[in-house]
XYZ file of C-alpha atoms in Angstrom:
379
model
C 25.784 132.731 -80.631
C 25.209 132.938 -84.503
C 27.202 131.215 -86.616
C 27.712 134.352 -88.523
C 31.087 137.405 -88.403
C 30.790 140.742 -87.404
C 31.260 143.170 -89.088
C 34.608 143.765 -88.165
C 35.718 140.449 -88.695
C 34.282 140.215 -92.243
C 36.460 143.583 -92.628
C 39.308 141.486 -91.238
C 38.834 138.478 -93.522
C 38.013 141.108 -96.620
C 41.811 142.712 -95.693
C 43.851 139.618 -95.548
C 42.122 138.037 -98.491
C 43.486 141.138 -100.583
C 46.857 141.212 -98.664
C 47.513 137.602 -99.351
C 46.276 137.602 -102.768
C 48.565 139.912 -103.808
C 51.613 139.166 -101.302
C 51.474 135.593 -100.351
C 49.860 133.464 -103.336
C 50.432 130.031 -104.414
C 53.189 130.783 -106.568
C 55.133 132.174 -103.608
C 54.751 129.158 -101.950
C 56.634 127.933 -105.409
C 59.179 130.375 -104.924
C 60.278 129.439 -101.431
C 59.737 125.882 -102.472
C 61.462 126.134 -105.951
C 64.603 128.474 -104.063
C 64.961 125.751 -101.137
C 64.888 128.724 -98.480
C 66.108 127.444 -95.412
C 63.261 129.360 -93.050
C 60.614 128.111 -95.400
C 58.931 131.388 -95.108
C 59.508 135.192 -96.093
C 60.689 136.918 -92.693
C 59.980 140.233 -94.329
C 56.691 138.850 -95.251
C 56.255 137.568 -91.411
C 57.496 141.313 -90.208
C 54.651 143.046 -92.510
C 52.268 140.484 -91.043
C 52.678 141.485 -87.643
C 53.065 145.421 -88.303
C 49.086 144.513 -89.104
C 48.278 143.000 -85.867
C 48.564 139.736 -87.089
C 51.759 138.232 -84.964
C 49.773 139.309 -82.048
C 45.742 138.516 -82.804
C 45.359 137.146 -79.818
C 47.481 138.974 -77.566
C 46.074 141.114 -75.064
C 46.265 145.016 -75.870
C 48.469 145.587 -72.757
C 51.467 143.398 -74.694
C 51.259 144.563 -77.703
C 48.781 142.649 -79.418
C 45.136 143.033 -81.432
C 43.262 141.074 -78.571
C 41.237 139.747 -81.939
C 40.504 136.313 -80.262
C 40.700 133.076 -81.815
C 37.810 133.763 -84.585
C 39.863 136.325 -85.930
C 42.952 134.242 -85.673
C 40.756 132.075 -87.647
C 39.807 134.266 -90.288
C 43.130 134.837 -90.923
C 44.482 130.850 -90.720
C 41.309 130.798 -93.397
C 42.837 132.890 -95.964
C 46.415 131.340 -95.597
C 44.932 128.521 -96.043
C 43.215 129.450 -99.468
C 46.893 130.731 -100.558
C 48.861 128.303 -98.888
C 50.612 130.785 -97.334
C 53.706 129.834 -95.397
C 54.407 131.458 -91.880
C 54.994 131.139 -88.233
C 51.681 131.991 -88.137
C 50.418 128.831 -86.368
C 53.410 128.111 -84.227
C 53.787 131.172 -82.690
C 50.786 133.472 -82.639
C 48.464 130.793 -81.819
C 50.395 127.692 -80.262
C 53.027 130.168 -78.626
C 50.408 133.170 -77.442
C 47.987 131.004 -76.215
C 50.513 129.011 -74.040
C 51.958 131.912 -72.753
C 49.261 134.183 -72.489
C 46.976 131.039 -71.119
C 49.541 129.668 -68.566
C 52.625 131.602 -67.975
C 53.302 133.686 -65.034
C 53.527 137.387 -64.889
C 57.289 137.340 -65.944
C 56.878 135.267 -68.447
C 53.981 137.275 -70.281
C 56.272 140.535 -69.768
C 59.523 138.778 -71.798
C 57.413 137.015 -74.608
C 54.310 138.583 -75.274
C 55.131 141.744 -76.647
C 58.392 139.782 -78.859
C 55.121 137.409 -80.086
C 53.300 140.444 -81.178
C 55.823 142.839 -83.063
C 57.289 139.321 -84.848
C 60.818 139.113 -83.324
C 60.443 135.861 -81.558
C 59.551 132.361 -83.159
C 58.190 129.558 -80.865
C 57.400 125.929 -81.857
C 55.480 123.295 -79.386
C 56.846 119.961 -78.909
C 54.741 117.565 -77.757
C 54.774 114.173 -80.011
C 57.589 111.425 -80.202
C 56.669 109.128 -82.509
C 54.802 108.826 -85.720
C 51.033 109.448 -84.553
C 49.742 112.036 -82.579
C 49.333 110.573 -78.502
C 49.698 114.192 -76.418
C 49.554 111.856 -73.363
C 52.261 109.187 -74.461
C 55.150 111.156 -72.857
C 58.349 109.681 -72.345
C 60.714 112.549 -72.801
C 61.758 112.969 -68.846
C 62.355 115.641 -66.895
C 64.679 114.473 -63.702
C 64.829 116.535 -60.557
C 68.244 117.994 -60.151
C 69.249 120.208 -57.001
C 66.892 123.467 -57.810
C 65.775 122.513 -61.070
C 65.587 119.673 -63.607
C 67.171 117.819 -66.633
C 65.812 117.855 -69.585
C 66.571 114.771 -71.902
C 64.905 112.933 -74.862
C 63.408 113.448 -78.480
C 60.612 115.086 -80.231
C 58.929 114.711 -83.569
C 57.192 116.898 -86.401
C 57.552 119.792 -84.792
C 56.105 122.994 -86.795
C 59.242 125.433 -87.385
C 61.043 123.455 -84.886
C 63.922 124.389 -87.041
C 63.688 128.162 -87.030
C 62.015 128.312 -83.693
C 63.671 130.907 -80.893
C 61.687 129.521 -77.958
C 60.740 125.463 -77.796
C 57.669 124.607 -75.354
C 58.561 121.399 -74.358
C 56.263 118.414 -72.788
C 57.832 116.655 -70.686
C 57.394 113.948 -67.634
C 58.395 115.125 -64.166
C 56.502 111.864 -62.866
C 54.394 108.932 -63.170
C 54.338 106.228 -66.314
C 55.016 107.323 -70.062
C 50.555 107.272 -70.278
C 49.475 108.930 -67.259
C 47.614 111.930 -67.878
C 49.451 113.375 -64.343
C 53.219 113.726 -64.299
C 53.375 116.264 -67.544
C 54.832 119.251 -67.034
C 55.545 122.015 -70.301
C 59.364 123.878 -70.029
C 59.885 126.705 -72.001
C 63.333 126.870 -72.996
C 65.839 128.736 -75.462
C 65.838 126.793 -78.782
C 69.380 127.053 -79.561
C 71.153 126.236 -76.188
C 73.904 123.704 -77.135
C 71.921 120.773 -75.301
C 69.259 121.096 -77.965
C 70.080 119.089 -81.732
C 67.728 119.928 -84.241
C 67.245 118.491 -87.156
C 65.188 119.656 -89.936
C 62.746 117.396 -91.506
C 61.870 118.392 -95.308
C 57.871 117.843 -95.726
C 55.679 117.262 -98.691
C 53.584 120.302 -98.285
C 57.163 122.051 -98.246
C 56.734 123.468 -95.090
C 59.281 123.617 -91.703
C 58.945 120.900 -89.695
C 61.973 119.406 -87.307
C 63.382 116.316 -84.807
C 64.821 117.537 -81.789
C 67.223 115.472 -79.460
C 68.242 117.112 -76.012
C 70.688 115.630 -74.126
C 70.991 116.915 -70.085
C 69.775 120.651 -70.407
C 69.671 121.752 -67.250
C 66.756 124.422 -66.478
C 65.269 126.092 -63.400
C 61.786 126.222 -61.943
C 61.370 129.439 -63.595
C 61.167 127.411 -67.225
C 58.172 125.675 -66.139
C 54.806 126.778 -68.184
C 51.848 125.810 -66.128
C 51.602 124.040 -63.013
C 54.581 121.209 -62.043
C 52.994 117.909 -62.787
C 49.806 119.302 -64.044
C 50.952 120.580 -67.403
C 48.626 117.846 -69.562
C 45.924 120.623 -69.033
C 47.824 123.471 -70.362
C 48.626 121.158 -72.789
C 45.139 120.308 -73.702
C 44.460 124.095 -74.207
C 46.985 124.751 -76.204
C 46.619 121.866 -78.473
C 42.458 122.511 -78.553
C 43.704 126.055 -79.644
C 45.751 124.748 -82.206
C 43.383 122.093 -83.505
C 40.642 124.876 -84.408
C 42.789 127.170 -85.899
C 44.502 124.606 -88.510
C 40.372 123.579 -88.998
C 40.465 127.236 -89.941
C 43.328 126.499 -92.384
C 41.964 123.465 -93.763
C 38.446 124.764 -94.051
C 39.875 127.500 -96.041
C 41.829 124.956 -98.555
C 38.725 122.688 -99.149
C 36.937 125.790 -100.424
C 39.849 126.687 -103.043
C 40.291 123.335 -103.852
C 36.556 123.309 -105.008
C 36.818 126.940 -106.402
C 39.562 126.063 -108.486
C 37.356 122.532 -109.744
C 34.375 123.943 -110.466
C 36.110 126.476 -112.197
C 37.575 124.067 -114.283
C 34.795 121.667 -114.639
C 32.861 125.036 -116.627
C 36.070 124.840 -119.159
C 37.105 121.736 -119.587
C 35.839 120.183 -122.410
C 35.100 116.330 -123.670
C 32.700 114.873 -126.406
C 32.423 118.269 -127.058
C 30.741 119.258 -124.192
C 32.336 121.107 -120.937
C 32.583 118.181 -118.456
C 30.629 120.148 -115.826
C 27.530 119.620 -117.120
C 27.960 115.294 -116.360
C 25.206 114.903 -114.068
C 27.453 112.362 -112.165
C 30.392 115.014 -111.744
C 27.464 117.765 -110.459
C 26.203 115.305 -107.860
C 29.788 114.629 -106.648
C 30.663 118.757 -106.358
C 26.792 119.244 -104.601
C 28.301 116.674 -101.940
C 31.377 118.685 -101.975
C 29.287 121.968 -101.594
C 27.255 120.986 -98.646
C 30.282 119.418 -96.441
C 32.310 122.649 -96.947
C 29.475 124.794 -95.555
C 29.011 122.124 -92.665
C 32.795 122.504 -91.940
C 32.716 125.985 -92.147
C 29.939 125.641 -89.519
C 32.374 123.696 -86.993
C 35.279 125.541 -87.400
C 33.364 129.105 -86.554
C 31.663 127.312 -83.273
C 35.149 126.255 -82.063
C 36.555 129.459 -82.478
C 33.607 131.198 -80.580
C 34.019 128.419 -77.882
C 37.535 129.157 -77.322
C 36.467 133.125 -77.172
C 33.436 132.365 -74.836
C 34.274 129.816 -72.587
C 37.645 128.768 -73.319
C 37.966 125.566 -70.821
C 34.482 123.917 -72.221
C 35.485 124.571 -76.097
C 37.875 120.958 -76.014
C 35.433 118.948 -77.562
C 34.190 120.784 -80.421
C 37.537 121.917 -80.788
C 38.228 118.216 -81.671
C 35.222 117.840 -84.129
C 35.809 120.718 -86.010
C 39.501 119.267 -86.504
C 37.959 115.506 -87.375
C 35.666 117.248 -89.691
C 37.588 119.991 -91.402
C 40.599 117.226 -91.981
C 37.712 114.700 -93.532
C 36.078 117.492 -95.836
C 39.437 118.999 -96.865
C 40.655 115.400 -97.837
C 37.780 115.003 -99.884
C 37.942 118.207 -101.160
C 41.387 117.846 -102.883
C 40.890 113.802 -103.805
C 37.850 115.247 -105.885
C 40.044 118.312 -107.062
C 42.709 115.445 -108.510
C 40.008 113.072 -109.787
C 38.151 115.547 -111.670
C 41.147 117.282 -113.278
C 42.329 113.798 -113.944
C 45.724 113.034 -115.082
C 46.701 116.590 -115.027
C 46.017 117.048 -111.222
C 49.238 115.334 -109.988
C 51.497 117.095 -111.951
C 52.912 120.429 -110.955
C 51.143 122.444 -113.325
C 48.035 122.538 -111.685
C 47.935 124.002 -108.222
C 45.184 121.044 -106.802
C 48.515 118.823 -106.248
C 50.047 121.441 -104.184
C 46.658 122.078 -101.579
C 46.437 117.870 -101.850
C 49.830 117.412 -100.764
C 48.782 120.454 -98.032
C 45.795 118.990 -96.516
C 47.401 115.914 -96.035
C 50.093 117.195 -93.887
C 47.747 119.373 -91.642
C 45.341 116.866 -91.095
C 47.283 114.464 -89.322
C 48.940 117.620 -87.456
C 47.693 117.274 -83.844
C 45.290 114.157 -84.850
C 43.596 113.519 -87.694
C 39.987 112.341 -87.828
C 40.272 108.818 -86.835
C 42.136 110.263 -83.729
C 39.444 112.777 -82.816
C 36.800 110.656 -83.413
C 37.896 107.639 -81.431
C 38.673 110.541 -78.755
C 35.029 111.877 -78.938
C 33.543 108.340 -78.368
C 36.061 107.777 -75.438
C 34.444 111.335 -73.853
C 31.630 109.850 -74.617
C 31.537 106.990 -72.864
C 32.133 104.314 -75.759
């Protein structure tokens, strides 16, 4: 397939460039920042969002949703991205729809897909307890108890874990804390009285939260997936995730290098605009051509996951090594050639830095998918 959008996605991307331009900019990232809202996002915003389609991109039709697929999810992680737009976007349209839509049963689908796609549920993943990303390192148990199990243990940096409705939960039903078998996802009601949540302020400024359960008790009917089996689901759903936030960060390196070159044509020292340093043109040209390689990955992960969902794992991963690489570099060069100035809060460059260096740890950062690649690879 080409690495090119159709039509109607270019007249997707075209519509949420103007929407977010003129509801969801940088400065109202400020706002909620500057206002310490406790959701960390506009919920009227969120409701307008999915009145477009957008809660539900890649629900199927019969639930309520756009059936878009993941490129158009893409498009539109792309643009929030360039206005470091703050929603549930990521945590429930595309970590909670796929998981659901991917792996629940029939009853499941009925109760949450349609509340995914008109905006009136939240959902947040929880998969990693400790400070790096290891999917397969779980130690959070599940123990078998009469007709169902307990739930008990803690989870870490969990994306709008704190204004989440529904958790997804990965959790060990059997076998060691690194065996790939054993895992098995629970999808439970956030605020049962078992669950403690704690809300961890990030630098980006966005949601992020600890949980501690302590003996929730839950039924068969909670389980997501197959019993013991779940690392798969879990794989797909964090593959999903991984090429959407490539989306996001693909979309920040490119106005993190908009907003440089912009100011390398004004900027002026020995009396001559700074742009025109042969040493700070051969630094943006490098700049240039990873962006367009990134932008490269990211579309051919999104297609995967369209095409041939189950094969799209891998490149999944190096679009998420790459994009998290390129958008690091992307806003280093943004502070080094505004100099000084970049750090301060002035100059939006600080705020996409501080950005990109949340997201590209999120679900593994490029040292992570890289080492993971070689692994597949035989290495």
């Amino acid at each position: 397939m080409a690495l090119i959008l159709t039509e109607e996605q270019e007249m997707l991307r075209d519509a949420a460039d103007g929407f977010l331009t003129e509801n969801a900019p940088v400065s109202a990232l400020r706002e909620l920042r500057d206002s310490k809202n406790p959701d960390g996002f506009s919920r009227s915003l969120w409701q307008e969002m999915a009145a477009m389609g957008w809660a539900g991109i890649i629900v199927s039709e019969a639930y309520g949703g756009s059936d878009f697929g993941y490129v158009g999810a893409g498009v539109l992680a792309e643009q929030m991205g360039r206005n470091l737009t703050a929603s549930p976007f990521f945590s429930t349209s595309v970590l909670g729809a796929t998981a659901v839509q991917r792996y629940g049963t029939a009853k499941q689908k009925d109760e949450h897909l349609a509340s995914i796609s008109d905006g009136s549920t939240l959902f947040a993943l929880a998969v990693d307890e400790g400070p790096r990303h290891r999917p397969e390192h779980i130690e959070f148990s599940a123990t078998s108890s009469g007709n169902g199990y307990i739930l008990s243990g803690s989870k870490t940096f969990i994306a709008d874990g704190n204004v989440a409705d529904k958790l997804i939960i990965a959790a060990r039903t059997s076998g060691e804390v690194d065996d790939l078998s054993g895992i098995t996802l629970f999808l439970v009601n956030a605020d049962a009285a078992e669950i403690e949540r704690t809300y961890t302020p990030m630098v980006d400024s966005r949601n992020a939260a600890n949980i501690t359960v302590d003996n929730l008790e839950v039924t068969g009917a909670d389980i997501l997936g197959e019993l013991d089996s779940g690392y798969a689901a879990l794989e797909g759903i964090l593959s999903a995730g991984r090429a959407v936030l490539s989306a996001e960060l693909s979309g920040s390196s490119q106005q993190a290098f908009s907003i440089t070159t912009n100011y390398l044509k004004e900027r002026e020292q020995f009396g001559q605009k700074i742009g025109s340093f042969q040493g700070l043109q051969h630094r943006a040209a490098h700049l240039a051509t990873e962006i367009e390689m990134t932008k490269s990955a990211v579309l051919k992960s999104l297609q995967l996951l369209d095409d041939d969902f189950e094969s799209s794992f891998a490149t999944c991963s190096m679009a998420k090594a790459k994009s998290g690489a390129t958008a690091q570099l992307s806003t280093q060069e943004a502070i080094q050639m505004h100099g000084g100035v970049g750090v301060t809060d002035e100059y939006d460059v600080g705020l996409y830095f501080k950005r990109v260096h949340i997201a590209q740890q999120m679900f593994g950062d490029a040292g992570f998918h890289i080492d993971r690649l070689a692994k597949r690879s035989g290495y």
